[in-house]
Tab-separated table of C-alpha atoms in Angstrom:
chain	number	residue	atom	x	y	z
A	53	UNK	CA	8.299	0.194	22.539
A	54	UNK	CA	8.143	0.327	18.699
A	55	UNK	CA	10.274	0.601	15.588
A	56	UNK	CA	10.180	3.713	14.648
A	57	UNK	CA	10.932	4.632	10.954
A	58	UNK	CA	11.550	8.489	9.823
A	59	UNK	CA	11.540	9.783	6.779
A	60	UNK	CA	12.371	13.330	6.984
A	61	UNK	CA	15.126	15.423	5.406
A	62	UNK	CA	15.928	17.632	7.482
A	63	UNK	CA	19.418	16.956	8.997
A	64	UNK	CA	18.363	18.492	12.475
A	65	UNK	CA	14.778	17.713	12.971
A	66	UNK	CA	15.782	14.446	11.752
A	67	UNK	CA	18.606	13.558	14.438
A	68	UNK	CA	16.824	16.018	17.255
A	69	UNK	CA	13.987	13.660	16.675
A	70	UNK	CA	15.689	10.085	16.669
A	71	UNK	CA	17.410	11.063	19.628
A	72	UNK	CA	14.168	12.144	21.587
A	73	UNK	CA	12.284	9.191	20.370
A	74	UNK	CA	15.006	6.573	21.270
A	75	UNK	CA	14.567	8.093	25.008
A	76	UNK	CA	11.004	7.465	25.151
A	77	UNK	CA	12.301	3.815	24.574
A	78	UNK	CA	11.555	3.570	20.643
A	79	UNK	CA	14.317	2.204	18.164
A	80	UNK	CA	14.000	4.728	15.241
A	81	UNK	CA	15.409	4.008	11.904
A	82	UNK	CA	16.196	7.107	10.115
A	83	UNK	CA	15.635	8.042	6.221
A	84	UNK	CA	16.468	11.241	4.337
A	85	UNK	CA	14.467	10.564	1.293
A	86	UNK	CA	11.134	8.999	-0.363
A	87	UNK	CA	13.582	6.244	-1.623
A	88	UNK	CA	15.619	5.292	0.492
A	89	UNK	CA	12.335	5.054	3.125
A	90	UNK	CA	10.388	2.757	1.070
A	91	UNK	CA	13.660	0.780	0.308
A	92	UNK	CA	13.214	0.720	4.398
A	93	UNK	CA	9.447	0.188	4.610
A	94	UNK	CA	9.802	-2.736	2.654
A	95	UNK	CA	12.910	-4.605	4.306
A	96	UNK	CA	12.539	-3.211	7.633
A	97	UNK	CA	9.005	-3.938	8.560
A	98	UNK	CA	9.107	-1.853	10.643
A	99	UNK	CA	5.512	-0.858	13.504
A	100	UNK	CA	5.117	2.572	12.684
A	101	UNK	CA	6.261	5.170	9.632
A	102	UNK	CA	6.610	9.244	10.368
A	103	UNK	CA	6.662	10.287	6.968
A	104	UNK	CA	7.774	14.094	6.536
A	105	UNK	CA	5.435	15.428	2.970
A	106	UNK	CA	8.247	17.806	2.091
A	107	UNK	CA	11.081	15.399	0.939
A	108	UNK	CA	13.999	16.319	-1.550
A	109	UNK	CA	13.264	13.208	-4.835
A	110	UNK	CA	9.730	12.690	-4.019
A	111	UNK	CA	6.746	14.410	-2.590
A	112	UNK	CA	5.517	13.036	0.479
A	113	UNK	CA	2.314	12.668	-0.628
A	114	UNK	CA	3.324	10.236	-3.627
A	115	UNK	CA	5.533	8.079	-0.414
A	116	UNK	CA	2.214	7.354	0.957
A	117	UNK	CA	0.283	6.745	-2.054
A	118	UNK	CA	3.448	3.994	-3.092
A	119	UNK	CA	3.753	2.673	0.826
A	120	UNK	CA	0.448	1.789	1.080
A	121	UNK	CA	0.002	-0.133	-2.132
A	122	UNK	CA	2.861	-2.048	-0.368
A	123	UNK	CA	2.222	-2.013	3.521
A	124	UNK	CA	-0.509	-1.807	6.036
A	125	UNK	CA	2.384	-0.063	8.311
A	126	UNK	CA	0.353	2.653	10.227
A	127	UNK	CA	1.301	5.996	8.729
A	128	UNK	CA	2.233	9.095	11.119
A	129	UNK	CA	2.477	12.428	8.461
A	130	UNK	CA	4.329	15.015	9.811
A	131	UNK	CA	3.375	18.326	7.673
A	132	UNK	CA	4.081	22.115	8.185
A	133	UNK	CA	0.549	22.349	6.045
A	134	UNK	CA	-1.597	23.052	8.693
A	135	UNK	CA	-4.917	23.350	6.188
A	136	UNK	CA	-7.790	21.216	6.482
A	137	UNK	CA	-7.685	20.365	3.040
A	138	UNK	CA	-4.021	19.454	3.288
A	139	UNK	CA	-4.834	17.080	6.328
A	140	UNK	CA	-7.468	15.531	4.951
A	141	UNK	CA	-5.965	14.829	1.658
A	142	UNK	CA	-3.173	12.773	3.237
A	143	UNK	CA	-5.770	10.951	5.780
A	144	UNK	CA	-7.445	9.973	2.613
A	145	UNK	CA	-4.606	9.308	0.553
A	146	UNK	CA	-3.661	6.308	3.434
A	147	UNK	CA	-2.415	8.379	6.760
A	148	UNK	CA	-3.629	7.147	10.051
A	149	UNK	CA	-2.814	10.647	12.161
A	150	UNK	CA	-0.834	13.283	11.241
A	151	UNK	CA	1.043	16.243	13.697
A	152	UNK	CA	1.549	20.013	12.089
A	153	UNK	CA	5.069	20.822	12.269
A	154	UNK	CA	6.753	22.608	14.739
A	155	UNK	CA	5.819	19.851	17.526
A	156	UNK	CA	7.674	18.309	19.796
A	157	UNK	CA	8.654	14.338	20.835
A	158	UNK	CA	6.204	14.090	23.367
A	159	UNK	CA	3.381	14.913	20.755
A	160	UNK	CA	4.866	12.457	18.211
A	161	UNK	CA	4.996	9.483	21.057
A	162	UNK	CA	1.114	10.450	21.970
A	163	UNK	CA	-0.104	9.338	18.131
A	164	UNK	CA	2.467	6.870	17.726
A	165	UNK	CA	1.132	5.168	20.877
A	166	UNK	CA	-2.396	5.696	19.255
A	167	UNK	CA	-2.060	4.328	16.284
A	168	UNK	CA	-0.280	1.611	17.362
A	169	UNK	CA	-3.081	0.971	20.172
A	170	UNK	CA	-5.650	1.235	17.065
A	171	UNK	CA	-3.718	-2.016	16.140
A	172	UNK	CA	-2.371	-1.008	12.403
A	173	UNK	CA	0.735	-2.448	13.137
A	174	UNK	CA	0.173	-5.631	15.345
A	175	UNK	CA	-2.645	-6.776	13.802
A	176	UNK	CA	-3.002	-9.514	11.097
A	177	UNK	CA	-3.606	-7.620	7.604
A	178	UNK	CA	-7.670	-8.883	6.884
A	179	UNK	CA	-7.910	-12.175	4.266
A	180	UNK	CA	-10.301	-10.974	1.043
A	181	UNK	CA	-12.773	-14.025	-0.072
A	182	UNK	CA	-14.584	-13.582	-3.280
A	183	UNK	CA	-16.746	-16.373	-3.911
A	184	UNK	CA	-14.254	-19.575	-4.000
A	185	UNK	CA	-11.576	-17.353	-3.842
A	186	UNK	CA	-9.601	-16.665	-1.065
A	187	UNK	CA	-6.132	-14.334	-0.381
A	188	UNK	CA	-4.263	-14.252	2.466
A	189	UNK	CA	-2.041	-11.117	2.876
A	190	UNK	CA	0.191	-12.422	5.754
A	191	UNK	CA	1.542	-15.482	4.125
A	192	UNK	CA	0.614	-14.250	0.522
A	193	UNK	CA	-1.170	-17.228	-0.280
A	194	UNK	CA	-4.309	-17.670	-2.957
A	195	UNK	CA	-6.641	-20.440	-2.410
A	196	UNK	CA	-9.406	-21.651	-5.199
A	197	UNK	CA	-11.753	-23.534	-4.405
A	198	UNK	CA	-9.768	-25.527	-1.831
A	199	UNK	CA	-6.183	-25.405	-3.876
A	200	UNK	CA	-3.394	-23.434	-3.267
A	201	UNK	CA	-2.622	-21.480	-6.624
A	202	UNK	CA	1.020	-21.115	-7.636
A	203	UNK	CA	1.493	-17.299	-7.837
A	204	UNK	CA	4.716	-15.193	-8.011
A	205	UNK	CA	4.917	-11.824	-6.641
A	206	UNK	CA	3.310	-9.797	-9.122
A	207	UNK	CA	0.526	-12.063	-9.885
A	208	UNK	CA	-0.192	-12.241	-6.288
A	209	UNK	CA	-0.436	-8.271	-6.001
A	210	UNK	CA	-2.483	-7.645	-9.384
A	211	UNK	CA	-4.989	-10.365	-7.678
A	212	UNK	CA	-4.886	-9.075	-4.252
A	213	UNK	CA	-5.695	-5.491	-5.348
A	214	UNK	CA	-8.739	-6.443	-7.331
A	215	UNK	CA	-9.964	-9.242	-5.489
A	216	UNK	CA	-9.844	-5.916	-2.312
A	217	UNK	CA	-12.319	-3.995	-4.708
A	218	UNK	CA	-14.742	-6.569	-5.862
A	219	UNK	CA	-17.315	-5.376	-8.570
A	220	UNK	CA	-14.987	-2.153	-9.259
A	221	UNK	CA	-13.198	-1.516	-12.550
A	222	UNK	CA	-9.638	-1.060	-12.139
A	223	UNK	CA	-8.007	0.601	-15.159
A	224	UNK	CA	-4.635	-0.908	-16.275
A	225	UNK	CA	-2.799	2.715	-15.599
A	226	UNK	CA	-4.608	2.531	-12.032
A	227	UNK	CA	-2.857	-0.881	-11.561
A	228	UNK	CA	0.747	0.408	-13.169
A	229	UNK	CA	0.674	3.033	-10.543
A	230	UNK	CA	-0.787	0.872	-7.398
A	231	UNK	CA	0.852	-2.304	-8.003
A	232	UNK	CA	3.632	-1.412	-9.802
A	233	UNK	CA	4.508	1.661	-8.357
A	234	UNK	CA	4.468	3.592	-12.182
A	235	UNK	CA	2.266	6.627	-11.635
A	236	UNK	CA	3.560	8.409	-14.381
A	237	UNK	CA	2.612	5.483	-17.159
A	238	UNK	CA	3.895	2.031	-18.256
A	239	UNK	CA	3.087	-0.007	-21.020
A	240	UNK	CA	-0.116	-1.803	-21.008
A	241	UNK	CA	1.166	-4.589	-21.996
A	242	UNK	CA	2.149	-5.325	-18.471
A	243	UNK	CA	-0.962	-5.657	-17.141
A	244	UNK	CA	-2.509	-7.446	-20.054
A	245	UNK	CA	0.093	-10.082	-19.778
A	246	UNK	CA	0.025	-10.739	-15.773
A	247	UNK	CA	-3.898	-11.015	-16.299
A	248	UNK	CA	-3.329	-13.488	-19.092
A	249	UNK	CA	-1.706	-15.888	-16.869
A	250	UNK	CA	-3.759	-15.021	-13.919
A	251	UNK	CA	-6.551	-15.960	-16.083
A	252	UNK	CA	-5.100	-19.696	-17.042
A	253	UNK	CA	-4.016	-20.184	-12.921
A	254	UNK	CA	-7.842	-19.355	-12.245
A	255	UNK	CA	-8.942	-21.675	-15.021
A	256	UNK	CA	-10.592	-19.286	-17.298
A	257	UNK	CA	-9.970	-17.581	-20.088
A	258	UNK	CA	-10.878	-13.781	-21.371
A	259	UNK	CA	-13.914	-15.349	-23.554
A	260	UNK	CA	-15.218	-17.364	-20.335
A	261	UNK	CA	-14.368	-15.407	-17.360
A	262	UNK	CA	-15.387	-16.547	-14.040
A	263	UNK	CA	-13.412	-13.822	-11.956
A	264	UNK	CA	-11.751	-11.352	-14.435
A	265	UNK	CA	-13.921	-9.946	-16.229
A	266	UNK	CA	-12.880	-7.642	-18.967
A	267	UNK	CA	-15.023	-3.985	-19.202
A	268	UNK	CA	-13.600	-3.308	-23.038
A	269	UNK	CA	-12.233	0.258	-23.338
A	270	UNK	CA	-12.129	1.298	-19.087
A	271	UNK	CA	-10.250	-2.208	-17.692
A	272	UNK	CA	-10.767	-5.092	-15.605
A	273	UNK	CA	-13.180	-6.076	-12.446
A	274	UNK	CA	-13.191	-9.098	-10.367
A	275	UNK	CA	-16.237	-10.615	-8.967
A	276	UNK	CA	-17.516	-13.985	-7.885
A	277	UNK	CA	-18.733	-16.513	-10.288
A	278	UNK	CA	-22.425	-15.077	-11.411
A	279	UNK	CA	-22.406	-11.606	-9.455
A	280	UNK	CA	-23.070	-10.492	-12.922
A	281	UNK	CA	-21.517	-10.902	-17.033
A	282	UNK	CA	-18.834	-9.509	-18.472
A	283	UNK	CA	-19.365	-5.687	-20.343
């Protein structure tokens, strides 16, 4: 039915669940830790993630923050925090449905069929068009004003995540932690450099901005040609 991946790190829920799962017809690829799952999230692919919060390197909560700065993969959280402030922290933090531990497989196949039905995984991640610009997650492709721009990974990430939040200021430690996966700092001059040749690709420069658009002392916004000036 679906490709299954687990992150949990418990040795018996782990295998008690991967067996159960694989007879309701899934194929489940197992993970002990945060790591070694988003090493998985990103080569696998695979339709749906259970992600257990209490994990041994990393907390859960941080996997799912990371995963979905990297993945549209709908996100099953499987927590023994039963709280509503607990729940609704990881639904806002990226989850798509979440089961309070102990359950059992049949549970667990109910909201993976759900979300799966809701489409997260099936369905072609959304392009983002701001003015003349346009970014296609699926075959990570940038188009300007009819031309295909010549962007390597990075570039294409920084651009994707700002073009997604046009008109917002993005500080430079909010794109070391989403887009490079740093939540605990990085050096500036990262960012400054990746939006220094992002700028020459898009044909402006930091004086004349047409899409980045510097706010001096908080970060950097993107918006359409004339939405409004640079701070």
């Amino acid at each position: 039915m679906a490709h299954v991946l687990l992150i949990e790190d418990d040795v018996s829920i782990r295998a008690s669940l991967s067996e159960a799962l694989q007879e309701l017809g899934h194929a489940v690829t197992p993970a002990a830790t945060g790591m070694d799952g988003l090493n998985r999230v990103v080569s696998l692919r695979p339709d749906v993630l259970v992600l257990d919060i209490g994990l041994p390197d990393l907390d859960g909560r941080e996997v799912l923050r990371m995963v979905r700065a990297v993945s549209r993969v709908p996100i099953v959280v499987a927590t023994a925090l039963g709280a509503e402030n607990e729940i609704v922290q990881v639904l806002d933090a990226g989850a798509d449905d979440y089961v309070v531990k102990p359950f059992g497989a049949g549970q667990l196949d109910a909201r993976i069929r759900a979300v799966l039905r809701r489409g997260g995984a099936h369905a072609a991640p959304e392009a983002v068009v701001v003015g003349g610009l346009r970014l296609e997650p699926a075959s990570r492709t940038a188009v300007l004003d009819g031309e295909e721009l010549d962007l390597n990974r990075r570039e294409f990430d920084v651009l994707h995540y700002l073009a997604s939040r046009p008109g917002q200021v993005v500080s430079k430690q909010e794109l070391l932690a989403e887009v490079w996966q740093l939540p605990y700092g990085g050096a500036d001059k990262t960012v400054d450099v990746h939006l220094s040749w992002l700028r020459r690709k898009l044909g402006e420069t930091a004086k004349d901005p047409r899409y980045l658009h510097t706010v001096r002392g908080v970060g950097v916004r993107l918006d359409g040609p004339g939405a409004r000036g640079s701070a």
